[in-house]
């Protein structure tokens, strides 16, 4: 809870300057859901946008521009999920995408391109990663085939870390969507490398220095219902895998601090069901709980 009435529902996403954190939250008693930012010490919380568009809710997917002046997010306007950019200085937003249903945007560090996962384009193909200029021009598909999602940029904006299953050429059933691994490729699709080989993992992000990759996996809980996941670290080439969390508490929406000393993530707890915004060191020590929201959220 923040200020006694605001609960974090999804996020967090620290700015690359390290001064602000963006998240989706709900103000108890005010019936106000929206995209918020606050200082990294928890002060000066500000609601940027009301995301109750046409009776629908937008969940998660906030990502910062490298200059810290813009936030990219998704919202279900007009019945489809589209990508928008919010200008913090001018308090205005503009729409970037127009086709399909689009999620998981990621802003390139050079500020030129937004990568995102797109589905429902009428071609019976599985979800795939697309790239688009920040003004909404020059949309193109990221070349690797099959089901691809969760795009994450390298520091030099030349490579994309992503999750998926490259063997799917048509829509898989629901259970098969969980059979994913972690991959990396150049923006043009060349030099494709598969980094995990367990079909139960997905990427969370490069370390700020680019030498490590954070990912989630249910490899320790392969048959658990509901699904349980932990956070892991590996070297950028896929070697030297180390487990960061061990509770299987559904670690999700993880983000590095700009100095690489901490990882912020959401974990879920049962009885009662709730999400907890948590900070931990990359070696798994120093876990701290910050914000908690009781009840089901997406």
Short mmCIF file of C-alpha atoms in Angstrom, two decimals:
data_model
loop_
_atom_site.label_atom_id
_atom_site.label_comp_id
_atom_site.label_asym_id
_atom_site.label_seq_id
_atom_site.Cartn_x
_atom_site.Cartn_y
_atom_site.Cartn_z
CA UNK A 1 0.00 0.00 0.00
CA UNK A 2 1.11 3.59 -0.69
CA UNK A 3 -0.18 6.45 1.43
CA UNK A 4 -2.70 4.10 3.05
CA UNK A 5 -4.96 3.82 0.01
CA UNK A 6 -3.00 2.99 -3.16
CA UNK A 7 -2.12 -0.62 -4.03
CA UNK A 8 0.31 -1.76 -6.72
CA UNK A 9 -1.31 -4.23 -9.12
CA UNK A 10 1.30 -4.63 -11.82
CA UNK A 11 4.80 -3.44 -12.55
CA UNK A 12 7.21 -2.23 -11.28
CA UNK A 13 9.28 -0.56 -14.00
CA UNK A 14 12.15 1.70 -12.84
CA UNK A 15 13.24 4.49 -15.16
CA UNK A 16 16.68 4.12 -16.71
CA UNK A 17 17.81 7.23 -14.82
CA UNK A 18 16.90 5.46 -11.59
CA UNK A 19 14.82 8.30 -10.15
CA UNK A 20 11.25 7.06 -10.80
CA UNK A 21 9.25 3.83 -10.78
CA UNK A 22 6.18 3.27 -12.97
CA UNK A 23 3.43 0.82 -12.02
CA UNK A 24 -0.27 0.14 -12.42
CA UNK A 25 -2.24 0.70 -9.25
CA UNK A 26 -5.66 0.93 -7.66
CA UNK A 27 -6.71 3.68 -5.25
CA UNK A 28 -8.95 2.12 -2.61
CA UNK A 29 -12.06 4.18 -1.85
CA UNK A 30 -11.61 6.26 -4.99
CA UNK A 31 -12.32 3.50 -7.54
CA UNK A 32 -9.40 4.83 -9.55
CA UNK A 33 -7.17 2.47 -11.52
CA UNK A 34 -4.36 3.88 -13.55
CA UNK A 35 -0.75 4.23 -14.56
CA UNK A 36 1.28 5.82 -11.76
CA UNK A 37 4.83 7.00 -11.17
CA UNK A 38 6.59 7.61 -7.88
CA UNK A 39 10.06 8.37 -6.58
CA UNK A 40 12.16 5.29 -5.87
CA UNK A 41 11.81 5.97 -2.13
CA UNK A 42 8.00 5.67 -2.40
CA UNK A 43 7.22 9.40 -2.24
CA UNK A 44 5.54 11.82 -4.67
CA UNK A 45 3.11 9.36 -6.23
CA UNK A 46 1.37 10.73 -9.32
CA UNK A 47 -1.37 9.21 -11.48
CA UNK A 48 -0.60 9.72 -15.17
CA UNK A 49 -3.63 8.24 -16.85
CA UNK A 50 -6.98 6.68 -16.04
CA UNK A 51 -6.91 3.36 -17.87
CA UNK A 52 -10.59 2.47 -17.56
CA UNK A 53 -11.17 2.75 -21.31
CA UNK A 54 -14.72 1.94 -22.37
CA UNK A 55 -15.33 -0.24 -19.33
CA UNK A 56 -12.17 -2.29 -19.83
CA UNK A 57 -8.94 -2.45 -17.86
CA UNK A 58 -5.38 -2.31 -19.11
CA UNK A 59 -2.88 -4.35 -17.13
CA UNK A 60 0.90 -3.92 -16.91
CA UNK A 61 3.36 -3.44 -19.73
CA UNK A 62 4.77 -0.01 -18.88
CA UNK A 63 8.23 0.68 -20.34
CA UNK A 64 10.41 3.81 -20.21
CA UNK A 65 12.21 5.74 -22.91
CA UNK A 66 15.96 6.05 -22.31
CA UNK A 67 15.65 9.77 -21.46
CA UNK A 68 13.04 9.07 -18.77
CA UNK A 69 10.58 11.53 -20.30
CA UNK A 70 8.17 9.08 -21.93
CA UNK A 71 6.32 5.92 -20.93
CA UNK A 72 5.04 3.31 -23.35
CA UNK A 73 1.98 1.27 -22.29
CA UNK A 74 -0.94 -0.69 -23.70
CA UNK A 75 -4.65 0.07 -23.42
CA UNK A 76 -7.77 -1.71 -24.77
CA UNK A 77 -9.37 1.18 -26.59
CA UNK A 78 -12.03 0.43 -29.23
CA UNK A 79 -12.04 -3.25 -28.29
CA UNK A 80 -8.39 -4.03 -29.15
CA UNK A 81 -5.17 -3.76 -27.16
CA UNK A 82 -2.97 -1.04 -28.66
CA UNK A 83 0.35 0.55 -27.72
CA UNK A 84 0.48 4.20 -26.57
CA UNK A 85 3.24 6.59 -25.51
CA UNK A 86 2.76 9.07 -22.65
CA UNK A 87 4.80 12.29 -22.60
CA UNK A 88 5.47 13.15 -18.93
CA UNK A 89 6.52 16.74 -19.62
CA UNK A 90 3.39 17.60 -21.59
CA UNK A 91 0.98 15.10 -19.94
CA UNK A 92 -0.31 13.85 -23.29
CA UNK A 93 -0.38 10.49 -25.01
CA UNK A 94 -0.37 9.28 -28.61
CA UNK A 95 -1.25 5.96 -30.19
CA UNK A 96 1.55 3.95 -31.81
CA UNK A 97 -0.07 0.74 -33.15
CA UNK A 98 -3.29 0.08 -35.04
CA UNK A 99 -3.54 -3.63 -35.95
CA UNK A 100 -4.20 -6.76 -33.90
CA UNK A 101 -3.94 -7.01 -30.12
CA UNK A 102 -0.58 -5.84 -28.86
CA UNK A 103 1.19 -6.41 -25.54
CA UNK A 104 4.59 -6.37 -23.80
CA UNK A 105 6.13 -3.27 -25.42
CA UNK A 106 9.87 -2.69 -25.02
CA UNK A 107 11.58 0.60 -25.92
CA UNK A 108 15.01 0.36 -27.55
CA UNK A 109 17.80 2.12 -25.61
CA UNK A 110 18.59 4.32 -28.65
CA UNK A 111 15.01 5.63 -28.43
CA UNK A 112 14.13 4.81 -32.04
CA UNK A 113 12.04 1.63 -31.92
CA UNK A 114 9.39 -0.14 -29.86
CA UNK A 115 9.21 -3.93 -29.95
CA UNK A 116 6.02 -5.72 -28.86
CA UNK A 117 4.10 -8.97 -29.15
CA UNK A 118 1.11 -8.96 -31.50
CA UNK A 119 -1.72 -11.44 -32.10
CA UNK A 120 -5.21 -11.66 -33.64
CA UNK A 121 -4.22 -10.30 -37.03
CA UNK A 122 -6.61 -12.58 -38.89
CA UNK A 123 -3.94 -14.94 -40.23
CA UNK A 124 -4.31 -17.85 -37.74
CA UNK A 125 -0.67 -17.40 -36.81
CA UNK A 126 0.56 -17.48 -33.19
CA UNK A 127 1.63 -14.39 -31.32
CA UNK A 128 4.75 -12.83 -32.82
CA UNK A 129 7.08 -9.93 -32.12
CA UNK A 130 6.79 -6.80 -34.24
CA UNK A 131 8.89 -3.61 -34.40
CA UNK A 132 7.63 -0.08 -35.01
CA UNK A 133 9.05 3.43 -34.93
CA UNK A 134 8.03 5.47 -31.88
CA UNK A 135 5.76 7.70 -33.99
CA UNK A 136 3.85 4.68 -35.29
CA UNK A 137 5.56 4.25 -38.67
CA UNK A 138 7.41 1.38 -40.39
CA UNK A 139 5.84 -1.58 -38.61
CA UNK A 140 7.62 -4.86 -39.46
CA UNK A 141 7.70 -8.39 -38.11
CA UNK A 142 10.74 -9.59 -36.16
CA UNK A 143 12.06 -12.41 -38.42
CA UNK A 144 12.30 -15.52 -36.15
CA UNK A 145 9.39 -17.90 -36.99
CA UNK A 146 6.72 -19.43 -34.79
CA UNK A 147 5.42 -18.17 -31.47
CA UNK A 148 7.54 -15.30 -30.08
CA UNK A 149 6.89 -12.89 -27.19
CA UNK A 150 8.48 -10.84 -24.36
CA UNK A 151 10.97 -8.80 -26.44
CA UNK A 152 13.82 -7.19 -24.47
CA UNK A 153 16.56 -5.03 -25.99
CA UNK A 154 20.31 -5.23 -25.53
CA UNK A 155 22.09 -2.05 -24.39
CA UNK A 156 23.32 -1.27 -27.93
CA UNK A 157 19.82 -1.77 -29.46
CA UNK A 158 21.26 -4.37 -31.87
CA UNK A 159 19.90 -7.58 -30.30
CA UNK A 160 16.59 -8.73 -28.88
CA UNK A 161 16.14 -11.22 -26.06
CA UNK A 162 12.80 -13.00 -26.30
CA UNK A 163 10.75 -16.02 -25.33
CA UNK A 164 8.80 -18.42 -27.47
CA UNK A 165 8.58 -21.69 -29.34
CA UNK A 166 9.86 -21.40 -32.89
CA UNK A 167 8.20 -24.63 -33.98
CA UNK A 168 4.66 -23.24 -33.92
CA UNK A 169 3.42 -22.11 -37.32
CA UNK A 170 -0.27 -22.12 -36.39
CA UNK A 171 -2.09 -21.18 -33.22
CA UNK A 172 -1.14 -23.63 -30.41
CA UNK A 173 -3.66 -24.62 -27.79
CA UNK A 174 -3.61 -22.91 -24.39
CA UNK A 175 -1.37 -25.46 -22.66
CA UNK A 176 1.23 -25.28 -25.41
CA UNK A 177 1.62 -21.54 -24.88
CA UNK A 178 3.52 -22.41 -21.70
CA UNK A 179 6.11 -24.48 -23.61
CA UNK A 180 8.57 -21.67 -24.16
CA UNK A 181 12.32 -21.11 -24.02
CA UNK A 182 14.62 -18.08 -24.01
CA UNK A 183 16.29 -16.94 -27.25
CA UNK A 184 18.42 -14.04 -28.48
CA UNK A 185 18.92 -12.72 -32.02
CA UNK A 186 20.03 -9.64 -33.89
CA UNK A 187 17.27 -7.20 -34.81
CA UNK A 188 17.34 -8.54 -38.39
CA UNK A 189 16.85 -12.12 -37.08
CA UNK A 190 20.42 -13.25 -37.71
CA UNK A 191 22.70 -14.94 -35.14
CA UNK A 192 19.74 -16.65 -33.47
CA UNK A 193 20.72 -18.55 -30.29
CA UNK A 194 18.54 -20.67 -27.99
CA UNK A 195 19.64 -20.04 -24.38
CA UNK A 196 17.38 -22.42 -22.40
CA UNK A 197 16.23 -25.91 -23.32
CA UNK A 198 13.55 -26.84 -20.79
CA UNK A 199 10.38 -25.51 -22.50
CA UNK A 200 9.28 -23.86 -19.23
CA UNK A 201 11.22 -20.56 -19.22
CA UNK A 202 10.84 -16.95 -20.32
CA UNK A 203 13.07 -13.84 -20.29
CA UNK A 204 12.90 -11.02 -17.74
CA UNK A 205 15.77 -8.77 -18.78
CA UNK A 206 19.44 -8.07 -19.39
CA UNK A 207 21.53 -6.84 -16.50
CA UNK A 208 22.49 -3.14 -16.90
CA UNK A 209 26.05 -4.09 -17.91
CA UNK A 210 24.76 -6.63 -20.45
CA UNK A 211 26.70 -9.58 -19.01
CA UNK A 212 23.78 -11.45 -17.39
CA UNK A 213 20.23 -12.40 -18.25
CA UNK A 214 17.40 -12.65 -15.73
CA UNK A 215 14.69 -15.19 -16.56
CA UNK A 216 11.79 -16.97 -14.93
CA UNK A 217 11.27 -20.71 -15.02
CA UNK A 218 9.05 -23.38 -13.57
CA UNK A 219 11.78 -26.03 -14.01
CA UNK A 220 11.74 -26.68 -10.25
CA UNK A 221 7.93 -27.02 -10.27
CA UNK A 222 7.14 -28.75 -13.61
CA UNK A 223 3.81 -30.28 -12.58
CA UNK A 224 2.56 -27.66 -10.13
CA UNK A 225 -1.02 -26.43 -10.47
CA UNK A 226 -1.39 -23.48 -10.28
CA UNK A 227 1.86 -22.74 -12.10
CA UNK A 228 4.79 -21.85 -9.84
CA UNK A 229 7.89 -20.04 -11.05
CA UNK A 230 11.21 -18.76 -9.73
CA UNK A 231 13.76 -16.24 -10.94
CA UNK A 232 17.12 -17.38 -12.35
CA UNK A 233 20.26 -15.70 -13.67
CA UNK A 234 22.54 -16.84 -16.46
CA UNK A 235 25.47 -15.43 -18.37
CA UNK A 236 24.62 -13.69 -21.64
CA UNK A 237 25.65 -16.82 -23.57
CA UNK A 238 23.33 -19.07 -21.52
CA UNK A 239 26.00 -20.53 -19.25
CA UNK A 240 26.46 -20.37 -15.46
CA UNK A 241 22.77 -20.62 -14.50
CA UNK A 242 21.99 -19.66 -10.90
CA UNK A 243 18.68 -19.71 -9.04
CA UNK A 244 17.70 -16.41 -7.39
CA UNK A 245 14.37 -17.24 -5.68
CA UNK A 246 13.29 -20.60 -4.27
CA UNK A 247 9.72 -20.14 -3.03
CA UNK A 248 7.98 -20.75 -6.36
CA UNK A 249 5.83 -17.71 -5.56
CA UNK A 250 5.05 -16.87 -9.16
CA UNK A 251 7.87 -14.34 -9.66
CA UNK A 252 6.84 -11.98 -12.47
CA UNK A 253 7.29 -8.47 -13.89
CA UNK A 254 10.92 -8.37 -12.76
CA UNK A 255 13.17 -5.37 -13.45
CA UNK A 256 16.80 -4.53 -12.67
CA UNK A 257 17.82 -1.40 -10.80
CA UNK A 258 19.95 0.83 -13.08
CA UNK A 259 23.10 0.05 -11.05
CA UNK A 260 22.51 -3.71 -11.22
CA UNK A 261 22.53 -4.12 -7.44
CA UNK A 262 18.85 -5.04 -7.04
CA UNK A 263 15.98 -6.79 -8.78
CA UNK A 264 12.37 -5.70 -8.21
CA UNK A 265 9.58 -8.15 -8.97
CA UNK A 266 6.03 -9.17 -8.11
CA UNK A 267 5.44 -12.39 -6.23
CA UNK A 268 2.08 -13.95 -5.47
CA UNK A 269 0.98 -15.48 -2.20
CA UNK A 270 -2.01 -17.65 -1.30
CA UNK A 271 -4.48 -17.59 1.62
CA UNK A 272 -5.40 -14.88 0.92
CA UNK A 273 -4.35 -14.47 -2.71
CA UNK A 274 -2.24 -11.32 -3.04
CA UNK A 275 0.62 -9.72 -4.95
CA UNK A 276 3.69 -8.33 -3.20
CA UNK A 277 6.18 -5.91 -4.74
CA UNK A 278 9.57 -7.28 -3.66
CA UNK A 279 13.20 -6.19 -3.95
CA UNK A 280 16.05 -8.72 -3.81
CA UNK A 281 19.77 -8.80 -4.57
CA UNK A 282 20.92 -10.85 -7.59
CA UNK A 283 22.48 -13.49 -5.33
CA UNK A 284 19.08 -14.07 -3.70
CA UNK A 285 19.85 -12.27 -0.45
CA UNK A 286 18.43 -9.13 1.15
CA UNK A 287 14.78 -9.69 0.21
CA UNK A 288 12.53 -6.76 1.15
CA UNK A 289 8.76 -6.48 0.78
CA UNK A 290 7.46 -3.04 -0.24
CA UNK A 291 3.88 -2.92 -1.51
CA UNK A 292 1.07 -5.43 -1.14
CA UNK A 293 -2.31 -5.83 -2.81
CA UNK A 294 -4.82 -8.37 -1.55
CA UNK A 295 -7.22 -9.97 -3.98
CA UNK A 296 -7.02 -11.18 -7.54
CA UNK A 297 -5.41 -9.02 -10.21
CA UNK A 298 -4.13 -9.73 -13.69
#
